[in-house]
Amino acid sequence: MRAIGVVALLCGLAACRAKQNEAFTALQARGRAVMGVDQYTSAHRFEPLADGGRIELQRQGDDSADVAQIRQHLRGITAAFKAGQFDQPTTVHAGAVPGTGVMATRRDAITYVYADLPRGGEVRLISKDSVAIEAIHQFLAFQRMEHHAGRQ
């Protein structure tokens, strides 16, 4: 009986991993459609900072067209976030993204600054408002987890 329980547990884990892989593949496909960027050949970084945080997206290899697309995408989300619009993350993640409601409400307390990086770009999210900073950190933590972007 014990061996059957272990086999069932392992099968359950395998099914769970398969579902997680399917969900991640779907996330990547939605991300490509929304952002125009192949996330398998790019690296996201979502870094919480004392005054807010940073979103970085860079191409893993040299490809000027992809770098240009990343920069266009990041400039676009900078403008959208400044306006309190978080439609793109909602679409990519197929649902509400933690922190975005507060970030939209407190958009006047957050400054968004875009900058080019060698193979892409970054968006800095800066605030002196502790509630806004907490929302930014929630947003970045969710993004980090969903995009399998490691821990910062």
Coordinates of C-alpha atoms in Angstrom, one line a residue:
M1 CA 0.0 0.0 0.0
R2 CA 2.8 2.3 0.8
A3 CA 4.4 1.9 -2.7
I4 CA 1.1 2.8 -4.3
G5 CA 0.9 6.0 -2.2
V6 CA 4.4 7.0 -3.4
V7 CA 3.5 6.3 -7.0
A8 CA 0.3 8.3 -6.7
L9 CA 2.2 11.1 -5.1
L10 CA 4.8 11.1 -7.9
C11 CA 2.1 11.0 -10.5
G12 CA 0.4 13.9 -8.8
L13 CA 3.7 15.9 -8.8
A14 CA 4.3 15.1 -12.5
A15 CA 0.7 16.3 -13.3
C16 CA 1.3 19.4 -11.3
R17 CA 4.6 20.1 -13.0
A18 CA 3.0 19.5 -16.4
K19 CA 0.2 22.1 -15.6
Q20 CA 2.8 24.6 -14.4
N21 CA 4.8 24.1 -17.6
E22 CA 1.6 24.6 -19.7
A23 CA 0.7 27.8 -17.7
F24 CA 4.2 29.2 -18.2
T25 CA 4.2 28.3 -21.9
A26 CA 0.8 30.1 -22.2
L27 CA 2.2 33.1 -20.3
Q28 CA 5.1 33.3 -22.7
A29 CA 2.9 33.1 -25.7
R30 CA 0.6 35.9 -24.4
G31 CA 3.8 37.9 -23.5
R32 CA 5.1 37.6 -27.1
A33 CA 1.7 38.6 -28.5
V34 CA 1.4 41.7 -26.2
M35 CA 5.0 42.8 -26.0
G36 CA 6.3 41.6 -29.4
V37 CA 9.3 40.0 -27.6
D38 CA 10.4 36.4 -27.5
Q39 CA 10.8 36.0 -23.7
Y40 CA 12.7 32.7 -24.2
T41 CA 15.5 34.7 -25.8
S42 CA 15.3 37.7 -23.4
A43 CA 15.9 38.1 -19.7
H44 CA 13.5 39.9 -17.4
R45 CA 14.7 41.3 -14.1
F46 CA 12.3 42.8 -11.5
E47 CA 14.2 44.5 -8.8
P48 CA 12.6 46.0 -5.7
L49 CA 14.4 49.1 -4.4
A50 CA 14.0 51.3 -1.3
D51 CA 12.4 54.0 -3.4
G52 CA 10.3 51.7 -5.7
G53 CA 11.9 49.3 -8.1
R54 CA 13.2 48.5 -11.6
I55 CA 12.0 46.5 -14.5
E56 CA 14.8 45.4 -16.9
L57 CA 14.4 43.5 -20.1
Q58 CA 17.3 42.6 -22.3
R59 CA 17.9 40.4 -25.3
Q60 CA 20.3 37.5 -24.4
G61 CA 22.1 37.8 -27.7
D62 CA 22.9 40.4 -30.3
D63 CA 19.8 41.1 -32.4
S64 CA 19.2 44.8 -33.2
A65 CA 15.5 44.2 -34.3
D66 CA 14.7 42.5 -31.0
V67 CA 16.5 45.1 -29.0
A68 CA 14.5 47.8 -30.8
Q69 CA 11.3 45.9 -30.0
I70 CA 12.2 45.6 -26.3
R71 CA 12.9 49.3 -26.2
Q72 CA 9.6 50.2 -27.9
H73 CA 7.7 47.9 -25.5
L74 CA 9.3 49.4 -22.4
R75 CA 8.7 53.0 -23.6
G76 CA 5.1 52.0 -24.2
I77 CA 4.6 50.6 -20.7
T78 CA 6.3 53.6 -19.2
A79 CA 3.7 55.9 -20.8
A80 CA 0.8 53.5 -20.0
F81 CA 1.9 53.1 -16.3
K82 CA 2.3 56.9 -16.0
A83 CA -1.4 57.1 -17.1
G84 CA -2.4 54.5 -14.6
Q85 CA -3.1 51.9 -17.3
F86 CA -2.0 48.3 -16.6
D87 CA -3.9 46.6 -19.4
Q88 CA -0.7 44.9 -20.8
P89 CA 0.3 43.1 -17.6
T90 CA -3.3 42.1 -17.0
T91 CA -3.4 40.6 -20.5
V92 CA -0.1 38.9 -20.3
H93 CA -1.0 37.3 -16.9
A94 CA -4.6 36.6 -17.9
G95 CA -5.9 38.3 -14.8
A96 CA -5.4 40.9 -12.1
V97 CA -1.8 41.7 -11.2
P98 CA -1.1 42.5 -7.5
G99 CA -0.2 46.1 -6.8
T100 CA -1.5 47.6 -10.0
G101 CA -4.8 48.8 -8.5
V102 CA -2.9 50.9 -5.9
M103 CA -0.3 51.9 -8.5
A104 CA -3.1 53.2 -10.7
T105 CA -4.8 55.1 -7.9
R106 CA -1.5 56.6 -6.7
R107 CA -0.1 57.2 -10.2
D108 CA 0.7 60.8 -9.3
A109 CA 2.9 59.6 -6.5
I110 CA 5.0 57.4 -8.8
T111 CA 7.6 58.6 -11.3
Y112 CA 8.4 56.2 -14.2
V113 CA 11.7 56.7 -16.0
Y114 CA 12.8 54.7 -19.1
A115 CA 16.5 54.2 -20.1
D116 CA 18.2 52.3 -22.8
L117 CA 20.4 49.4 -21.8
P118 CA 23.0 47.7 -24.1
R119 CA 20.5 45.0 -25.3
G120 CA 17.2 46.4 -24.2
G121 CA 16.0 48.8 -21.6
E122 CA 14.8 49.5 -18.1
V123 CA 11.9 51.3 -16.4
R124 CA 12.6 52.8 -12.9
L125 CA 9.5 53.1 -10.7
I126 CA 10.3 55.8 -8.1
S127 CA 8.2 57.1 -5.2
K128 CA 8.4 58.6 -1.8
D129 CA 4.9 57.3 -0.9
S130 CA 5.2 54.2 1.3
V131 CA 1.9 52.8 0.1
A132 CA 2.9 53.2 -3.5
I133 CA 6.3 51.6 -2.8
E134 CA 4.6 48.6 -1.2
A135 CA 2.3 48.2 -4.2
I136 CA 5.4 48.4 -6.6
H137 CA 7.1 45.7 -4.5
Q138 CA 4.0 43.5 -4.8
F139 CA 3.9 44.1 -8.5
L140 CA 7.5 43.2 -9.0
A141 CA 7.4 40.1 -6.8
F142 CA 4.5 38.8 -8.8
Q143 CA 6.2 39.5 -12.1
R144 CA 9.4 37.9 -10.8
M145 CA 7.5 34.7 -9.8
E146 CA 5.4 34.5 -13.0
H147 CA 8.3 35.1 -15.4
H148 CA 10.6 32.8 -13.5
A149 CA 13.0 35.7 -13.2
G150 CA 14.8 34.5 -10.0
R151 CA 15.0 36.4 -6.8
Q152 CA 16.4 39.8 -6.2

